[in-house]
Short mmCIF file of C-alpha atoms and ligand atoms in Angstrom, two decimals:
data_model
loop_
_atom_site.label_atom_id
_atom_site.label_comp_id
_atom_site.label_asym_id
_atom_site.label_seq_id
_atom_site.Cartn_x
_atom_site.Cartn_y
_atom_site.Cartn_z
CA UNK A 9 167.52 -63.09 -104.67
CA UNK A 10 170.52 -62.12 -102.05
CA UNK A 11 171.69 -58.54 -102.57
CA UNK A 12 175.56 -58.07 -101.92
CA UNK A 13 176.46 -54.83 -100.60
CA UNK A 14 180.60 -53.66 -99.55
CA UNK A 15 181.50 -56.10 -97.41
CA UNK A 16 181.80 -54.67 -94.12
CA UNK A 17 185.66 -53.30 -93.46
CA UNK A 18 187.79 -55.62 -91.09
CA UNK A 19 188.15 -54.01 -87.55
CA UNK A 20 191.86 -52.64 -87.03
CA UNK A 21 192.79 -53.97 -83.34
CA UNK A 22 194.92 -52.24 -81.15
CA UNK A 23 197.86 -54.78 -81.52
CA UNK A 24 197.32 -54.46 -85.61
CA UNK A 25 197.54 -50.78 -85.10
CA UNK A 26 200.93 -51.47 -83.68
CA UNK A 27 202.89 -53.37 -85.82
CA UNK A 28 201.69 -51.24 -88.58
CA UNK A 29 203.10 -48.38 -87.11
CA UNK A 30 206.68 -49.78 -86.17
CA UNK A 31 206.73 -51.59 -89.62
CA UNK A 32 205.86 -48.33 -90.46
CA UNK A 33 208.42 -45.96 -88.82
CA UNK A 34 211.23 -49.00 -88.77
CA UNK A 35 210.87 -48.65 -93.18
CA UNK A 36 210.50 -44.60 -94.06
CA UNK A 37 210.97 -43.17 -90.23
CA UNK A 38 207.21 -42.13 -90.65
CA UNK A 39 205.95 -41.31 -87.37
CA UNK A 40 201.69 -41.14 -86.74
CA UNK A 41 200.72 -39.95 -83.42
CA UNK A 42 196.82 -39.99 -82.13
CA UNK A 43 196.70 -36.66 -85.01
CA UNK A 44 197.17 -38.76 -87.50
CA UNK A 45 195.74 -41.93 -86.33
CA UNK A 46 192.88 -41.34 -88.52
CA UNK A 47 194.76 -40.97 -91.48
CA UNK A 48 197.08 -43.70 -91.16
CA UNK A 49 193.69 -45.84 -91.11
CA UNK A 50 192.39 -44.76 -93.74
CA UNK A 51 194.93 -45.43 -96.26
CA UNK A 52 195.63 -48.81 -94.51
CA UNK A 53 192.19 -49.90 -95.62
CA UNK A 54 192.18 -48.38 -98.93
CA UNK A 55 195.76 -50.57 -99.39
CA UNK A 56 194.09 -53.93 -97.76
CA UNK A 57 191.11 -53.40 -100.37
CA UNK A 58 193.50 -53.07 -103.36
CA UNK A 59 195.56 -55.93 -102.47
CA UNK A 60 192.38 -58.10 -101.40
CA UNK A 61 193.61 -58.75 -98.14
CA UNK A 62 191.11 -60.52 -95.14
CA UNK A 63 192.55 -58.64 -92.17
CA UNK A 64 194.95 -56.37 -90.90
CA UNK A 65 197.04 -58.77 -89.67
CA UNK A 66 196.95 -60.16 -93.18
CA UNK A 67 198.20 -57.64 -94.76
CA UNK A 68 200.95 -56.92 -92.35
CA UNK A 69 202.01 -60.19 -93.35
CA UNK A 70 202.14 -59.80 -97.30
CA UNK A 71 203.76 -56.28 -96.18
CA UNK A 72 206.86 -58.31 -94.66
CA UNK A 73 207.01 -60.70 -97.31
CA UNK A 74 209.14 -60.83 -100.15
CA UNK A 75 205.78 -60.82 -102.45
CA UNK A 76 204.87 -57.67 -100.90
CA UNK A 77 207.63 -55.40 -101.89
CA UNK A 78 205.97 -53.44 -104.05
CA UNK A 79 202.76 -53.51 -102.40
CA UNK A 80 204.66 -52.08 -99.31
CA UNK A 81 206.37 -49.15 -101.38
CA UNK A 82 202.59 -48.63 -102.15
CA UNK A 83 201.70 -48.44 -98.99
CA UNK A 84 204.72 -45.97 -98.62
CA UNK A 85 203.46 -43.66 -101.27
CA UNK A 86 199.82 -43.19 -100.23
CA UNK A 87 201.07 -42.40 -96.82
CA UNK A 88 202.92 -39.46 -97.68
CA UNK A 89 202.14 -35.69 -97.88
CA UNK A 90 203.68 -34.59 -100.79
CA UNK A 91 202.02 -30.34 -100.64
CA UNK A 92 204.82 -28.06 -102.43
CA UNK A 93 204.82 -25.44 -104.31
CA UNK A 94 207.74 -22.96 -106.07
CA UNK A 95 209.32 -20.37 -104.57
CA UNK A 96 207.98 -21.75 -101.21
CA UNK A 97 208.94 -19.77 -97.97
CA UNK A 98 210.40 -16.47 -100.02
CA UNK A 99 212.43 -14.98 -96.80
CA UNK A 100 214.68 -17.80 -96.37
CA UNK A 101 215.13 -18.51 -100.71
CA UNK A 102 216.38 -15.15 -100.61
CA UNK A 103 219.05 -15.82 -97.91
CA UNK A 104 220.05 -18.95 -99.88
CA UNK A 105 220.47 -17.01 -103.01
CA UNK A 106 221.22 -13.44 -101.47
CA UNK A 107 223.85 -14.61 -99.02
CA UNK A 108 224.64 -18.47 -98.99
CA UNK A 109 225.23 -18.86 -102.79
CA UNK A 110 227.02 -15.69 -103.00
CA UNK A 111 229.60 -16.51 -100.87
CA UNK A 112 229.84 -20.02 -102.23
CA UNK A 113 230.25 -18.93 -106.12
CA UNK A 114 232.97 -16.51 -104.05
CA UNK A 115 235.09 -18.87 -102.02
CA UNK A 116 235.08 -21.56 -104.42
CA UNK A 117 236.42 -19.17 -107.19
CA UNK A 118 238.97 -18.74 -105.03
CA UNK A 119 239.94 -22.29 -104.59
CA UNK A 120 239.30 -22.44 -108.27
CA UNK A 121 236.78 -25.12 -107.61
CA UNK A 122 233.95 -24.91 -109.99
CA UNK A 123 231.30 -27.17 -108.86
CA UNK A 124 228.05 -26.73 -106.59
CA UNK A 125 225.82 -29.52 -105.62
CA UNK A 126 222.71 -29.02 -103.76
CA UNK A 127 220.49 -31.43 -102.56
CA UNK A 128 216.65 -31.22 -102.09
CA UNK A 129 216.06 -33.81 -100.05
CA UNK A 130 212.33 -35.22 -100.13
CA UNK A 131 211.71 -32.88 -103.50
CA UNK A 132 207.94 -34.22 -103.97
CA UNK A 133 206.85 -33.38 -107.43
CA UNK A 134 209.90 -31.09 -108.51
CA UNK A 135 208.74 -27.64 -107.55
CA UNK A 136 211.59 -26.97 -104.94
CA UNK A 137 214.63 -28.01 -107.04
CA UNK A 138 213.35 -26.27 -110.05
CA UNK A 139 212.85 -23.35 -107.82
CA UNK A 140 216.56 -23.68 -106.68
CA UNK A 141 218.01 -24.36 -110.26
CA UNK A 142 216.04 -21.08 -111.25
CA UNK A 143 217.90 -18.99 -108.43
CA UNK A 144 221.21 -20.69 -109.12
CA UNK A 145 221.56 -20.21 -112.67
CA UNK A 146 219.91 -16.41 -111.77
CA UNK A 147 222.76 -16.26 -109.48
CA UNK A 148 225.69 -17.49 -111.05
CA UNK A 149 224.47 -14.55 -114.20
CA UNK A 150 225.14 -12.12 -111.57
CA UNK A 151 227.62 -13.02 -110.25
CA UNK A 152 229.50 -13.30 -113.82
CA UNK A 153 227.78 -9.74 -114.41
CA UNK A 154 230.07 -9.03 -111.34
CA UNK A 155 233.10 -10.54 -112.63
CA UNK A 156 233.11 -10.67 -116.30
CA UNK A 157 234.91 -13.76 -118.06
CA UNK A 158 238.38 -12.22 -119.84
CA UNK A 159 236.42 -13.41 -123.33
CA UNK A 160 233.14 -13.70 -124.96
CA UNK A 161 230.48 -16.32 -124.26
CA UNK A 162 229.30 -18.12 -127.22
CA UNK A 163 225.48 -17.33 -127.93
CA UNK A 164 223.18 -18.48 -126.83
CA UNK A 165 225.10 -18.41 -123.56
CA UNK A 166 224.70 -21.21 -121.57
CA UNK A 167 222.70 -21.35 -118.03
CA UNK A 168 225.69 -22.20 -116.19
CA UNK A 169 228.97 -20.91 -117.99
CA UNK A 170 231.94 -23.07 -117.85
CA UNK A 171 233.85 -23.67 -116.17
CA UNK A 172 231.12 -23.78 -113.53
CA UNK A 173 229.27 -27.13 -112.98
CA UNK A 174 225.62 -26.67 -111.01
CA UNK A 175 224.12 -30.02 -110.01
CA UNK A 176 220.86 -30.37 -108.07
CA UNK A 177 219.70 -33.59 -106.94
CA UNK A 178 216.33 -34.00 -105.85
CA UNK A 179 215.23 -37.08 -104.05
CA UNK A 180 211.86 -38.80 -102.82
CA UNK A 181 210.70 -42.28 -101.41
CA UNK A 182 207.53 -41.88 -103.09
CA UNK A 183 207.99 -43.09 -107.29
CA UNK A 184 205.37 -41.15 -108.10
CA UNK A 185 206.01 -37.99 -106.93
CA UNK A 186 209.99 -38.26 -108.86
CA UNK A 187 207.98 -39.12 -112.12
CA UNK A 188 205.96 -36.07 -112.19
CA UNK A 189 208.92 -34.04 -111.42
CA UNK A 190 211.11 -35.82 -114.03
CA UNK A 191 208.07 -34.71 -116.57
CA UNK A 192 208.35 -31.39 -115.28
CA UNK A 193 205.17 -29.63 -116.73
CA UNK A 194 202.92 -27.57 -114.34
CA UNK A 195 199.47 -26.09 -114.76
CA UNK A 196 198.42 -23.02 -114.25
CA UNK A 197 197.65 -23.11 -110.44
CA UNK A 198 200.60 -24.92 -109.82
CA UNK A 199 202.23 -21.53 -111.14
CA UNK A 200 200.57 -18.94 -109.06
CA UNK A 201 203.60 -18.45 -107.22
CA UNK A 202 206.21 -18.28 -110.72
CA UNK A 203 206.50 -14.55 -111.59
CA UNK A 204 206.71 -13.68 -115.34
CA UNK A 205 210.42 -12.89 -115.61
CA UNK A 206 210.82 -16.78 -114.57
CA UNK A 207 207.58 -18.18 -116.56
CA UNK A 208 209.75 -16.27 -119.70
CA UNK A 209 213.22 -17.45 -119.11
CA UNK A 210 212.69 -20.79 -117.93
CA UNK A 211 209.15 -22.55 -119.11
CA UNK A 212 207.94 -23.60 -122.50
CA UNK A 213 203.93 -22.71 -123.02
CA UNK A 214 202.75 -26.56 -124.28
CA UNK A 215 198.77 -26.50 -124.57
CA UNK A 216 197.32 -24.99 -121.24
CA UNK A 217 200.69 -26.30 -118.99
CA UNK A 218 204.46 -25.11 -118.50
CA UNK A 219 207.23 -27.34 -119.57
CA UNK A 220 210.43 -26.34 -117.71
CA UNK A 221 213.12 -25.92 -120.34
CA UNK A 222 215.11 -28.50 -121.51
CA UNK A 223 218.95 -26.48 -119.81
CA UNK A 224 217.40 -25.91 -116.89
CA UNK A 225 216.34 -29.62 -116.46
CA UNK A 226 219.18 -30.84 -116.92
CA UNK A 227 220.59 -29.23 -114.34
CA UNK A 228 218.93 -31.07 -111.92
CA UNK A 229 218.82 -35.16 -111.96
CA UNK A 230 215.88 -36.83 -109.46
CA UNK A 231 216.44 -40.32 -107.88
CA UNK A 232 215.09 -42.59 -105.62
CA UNK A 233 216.45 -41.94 -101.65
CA UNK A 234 214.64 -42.84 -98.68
CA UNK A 235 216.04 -41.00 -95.74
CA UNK A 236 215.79 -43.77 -93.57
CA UNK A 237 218.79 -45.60 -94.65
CA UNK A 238 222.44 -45.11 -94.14
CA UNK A 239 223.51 -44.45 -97.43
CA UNK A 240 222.39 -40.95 -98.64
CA UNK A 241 224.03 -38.86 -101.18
CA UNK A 242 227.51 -37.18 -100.12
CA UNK A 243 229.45 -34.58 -100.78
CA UNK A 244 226.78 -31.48 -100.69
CA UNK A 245 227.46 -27.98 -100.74
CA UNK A 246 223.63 -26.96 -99.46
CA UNK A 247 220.75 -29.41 -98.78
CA UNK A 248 217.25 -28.75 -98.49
CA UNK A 249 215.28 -30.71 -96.58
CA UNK A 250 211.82 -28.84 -95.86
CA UNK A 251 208.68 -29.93 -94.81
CA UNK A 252 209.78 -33.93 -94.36
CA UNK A 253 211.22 -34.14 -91.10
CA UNK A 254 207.46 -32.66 -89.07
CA UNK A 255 206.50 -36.41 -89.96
CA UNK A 256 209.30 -37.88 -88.15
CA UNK A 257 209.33 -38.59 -83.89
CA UNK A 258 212.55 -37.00 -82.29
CA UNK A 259 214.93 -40.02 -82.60
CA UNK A 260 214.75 -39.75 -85.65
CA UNK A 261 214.99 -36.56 -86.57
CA UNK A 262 218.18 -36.56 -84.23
CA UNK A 263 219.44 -39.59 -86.73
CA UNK A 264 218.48 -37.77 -90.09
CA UNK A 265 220.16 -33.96 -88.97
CA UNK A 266 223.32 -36.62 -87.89
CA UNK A 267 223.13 -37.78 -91.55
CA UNK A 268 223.05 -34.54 -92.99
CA UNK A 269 225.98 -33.29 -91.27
CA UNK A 270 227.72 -35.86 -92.47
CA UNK A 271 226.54 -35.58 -96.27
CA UNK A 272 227.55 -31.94 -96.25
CA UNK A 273 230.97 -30.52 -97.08
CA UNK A 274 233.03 -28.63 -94.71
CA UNK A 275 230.78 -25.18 -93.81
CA UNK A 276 227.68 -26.51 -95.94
CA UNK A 277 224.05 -25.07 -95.25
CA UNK A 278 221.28 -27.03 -94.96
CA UNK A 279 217.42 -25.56 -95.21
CA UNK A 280 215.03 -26.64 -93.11
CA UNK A 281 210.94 -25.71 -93.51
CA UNK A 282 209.57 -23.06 -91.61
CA UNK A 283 208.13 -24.73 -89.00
CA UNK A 284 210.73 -26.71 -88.57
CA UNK A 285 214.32 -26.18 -86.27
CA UNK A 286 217.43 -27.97 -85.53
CA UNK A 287 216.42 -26.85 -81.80
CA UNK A 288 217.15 -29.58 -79.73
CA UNK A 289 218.23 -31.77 -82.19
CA UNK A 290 222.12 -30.79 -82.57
CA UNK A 291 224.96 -28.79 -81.64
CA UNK A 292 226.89 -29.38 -84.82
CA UNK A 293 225.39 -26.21 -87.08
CA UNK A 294 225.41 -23.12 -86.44
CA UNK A 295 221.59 -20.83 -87.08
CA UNK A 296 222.18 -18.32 -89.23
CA UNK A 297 219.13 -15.79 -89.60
CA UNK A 298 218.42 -12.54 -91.69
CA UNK A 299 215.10 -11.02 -92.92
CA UNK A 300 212.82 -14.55 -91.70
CA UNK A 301 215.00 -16.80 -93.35
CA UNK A 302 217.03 -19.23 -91.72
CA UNK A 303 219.63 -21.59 -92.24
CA UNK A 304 221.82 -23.82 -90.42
CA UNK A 305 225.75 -23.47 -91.20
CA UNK A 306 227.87 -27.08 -90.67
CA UNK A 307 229.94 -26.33 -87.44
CA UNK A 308 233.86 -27.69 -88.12
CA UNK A 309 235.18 -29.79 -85.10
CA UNK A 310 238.90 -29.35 -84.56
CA UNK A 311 239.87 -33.16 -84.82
C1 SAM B 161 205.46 -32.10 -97.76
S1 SAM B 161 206.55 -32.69 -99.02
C2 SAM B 161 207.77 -31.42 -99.02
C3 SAM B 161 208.24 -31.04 -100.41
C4 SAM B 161 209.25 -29.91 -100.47
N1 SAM B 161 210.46 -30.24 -99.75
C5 SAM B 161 208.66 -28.63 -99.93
O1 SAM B 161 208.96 -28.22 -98.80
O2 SAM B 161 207.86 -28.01 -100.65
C6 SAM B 161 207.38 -34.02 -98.14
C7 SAM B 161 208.07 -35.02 -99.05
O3 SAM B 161 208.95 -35.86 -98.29
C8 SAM B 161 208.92 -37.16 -98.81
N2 SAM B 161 209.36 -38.14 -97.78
C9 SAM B 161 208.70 -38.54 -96.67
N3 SAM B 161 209.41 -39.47 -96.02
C10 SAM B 161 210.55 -39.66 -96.73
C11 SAM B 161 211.68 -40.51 -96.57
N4 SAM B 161 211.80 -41.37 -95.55
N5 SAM B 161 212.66 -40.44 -97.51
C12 SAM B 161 212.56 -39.59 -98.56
N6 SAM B 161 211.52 -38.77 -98.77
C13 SAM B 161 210.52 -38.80 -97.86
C14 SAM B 161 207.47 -37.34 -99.21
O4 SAM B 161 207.29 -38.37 -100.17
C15 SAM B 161 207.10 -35.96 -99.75
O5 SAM B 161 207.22 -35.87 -101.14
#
């Protein structure tokens, strides 16, 4: 009787290793140096197993194909690192809400323009926009605490009182990672970092998880965006973008801080993680920095 073990895995060859990697980098911008060699081998084979594939070169072939579409947003998804958590990186939340929001609930009541749209760009499974709807709404209360409307809220008062319009958009390339956050129910780990006054105000106790309440989701809307292409949401007051662009080489970062600029309003912020930096990259923002926190400020060229 012949026993049949695993078959033995196909050997990745230098050249395979190549085209991966551009086809790679050319789709998501995805960039795996000799650190993360390993890795990126690893979840190649796991994705030539699943899709019964012979070789390497094999699947690079169903990858460009138009039968392997899905297979390569597969691909996509097990390749990236999608660690986040709420209230991530307190110093520099606090200069978004303390300082940048402040001043934009501010000028735009001056203009009598009533409508803020951030951006959390490469959200993962929904902590950070949650996080900044939170702070918003927690924000725009104060700031009405400030300034108190001329007449009476109705009760319950609403999270954002007209005529104010929050919207947060939250965007991923990874399917998955938007479902969960559409869902938007967290255990109790996932929550370490949620004080009570938040747990209170803005989660629902379902079984042994926490279901963020119905007004504060719909404040924030998540879709599909890979930050590769050209055509990324416009029109921004603030983006945040933390934590994506450490997998990306220099060219493209360069590319992706050009986009941003571009999908910002005049003066917008964008966010960048903490061990990340605009160093380098462009001239076109300004760094602003208070208390650990920083953010970059859109710079306004005289035309
Ligand atoms: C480490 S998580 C960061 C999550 C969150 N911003 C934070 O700092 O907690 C990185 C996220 O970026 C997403 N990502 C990676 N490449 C992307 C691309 N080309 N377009 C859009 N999202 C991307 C990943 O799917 C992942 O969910």
């Amino acid at each position: 009787m012949s026993s049949f073990g695993a078959a033995p895995a196909p050997i990745l060859t230098e050249s395979e290793l190549k085209l991966l990697q551009a086809l790679i980098y050319q789709e998501c911008g995805m960039h795996f140096d000799e650190r993360r060699t390993h890795f990126l081998q690893d979840r190649l084979l796991r994705r030539l197993r699943e899709s019964r594939s012979d070789s390497f070169y094999a699947y690079y072939r169903l990858l460009i194909s138009p039968e392997g579409k899905e297979e390569l947003s597969r691909l996509l998804e097990n390749l990236t690192v999608n660690e986040t958590s709420f209230f991530r990186h307190k110093a520099q939340l606090d200069l978004f809400q303390r300082s940048v929001l402040e001043d934009l609930f501010r000028q735009k009541s001056a203009r009598r323009e009533y409508s803020v749209r951030i951006w959390s760009a490469g959200c993962s499974t929904g902590q950070e926009p949650y996080t900044l709807a939170m702070m918003a709404a927690d924000s725009l209360a104060y700031y009405y605490l400030r300034n108190p409307l001329p007449v009476d809220l109705p009760l319950p008062k609403p999270l954002v009182p007209p005529p104010w319009r929050v919207e947060i958009l939250a965007s991923d390339i990874n399917y998955s990672v938007l479902r969960t956050g559409q869902e938007g129910t967290y255990s109790e780990s996932q929550m370490a970092t949620v004080d009570y006054s938040y747990r209170l105000r803005y989660f629902d106790k379902v079984g042994d998880r926490y279901a963020v309440k119905k007004a504060l989701k719909e404040l924030v809307h998540f879709d599909f965006h890979n930050l590769k292409t050209e055509y990324l949401p416009q029109r921004n007051d603030i983006i945040f973008c933390r934590n994506v662009m450490m997998y990306f080489d220099e060219a493209e970062q360069k590319r992706l801080v050009e986009k941003f600029y571009r999908c910002l309003n005049p003066h917008g912020h964008l966010f960048v993680g903490h061990a990340e930096s605009l160093l380098g990259l462009t001239k076109k923002f300004q760094m602003q920095h208070k208390d650990s926190g920083t953010a970059y400020q859109r710079l306004e060229v005289r035309e």
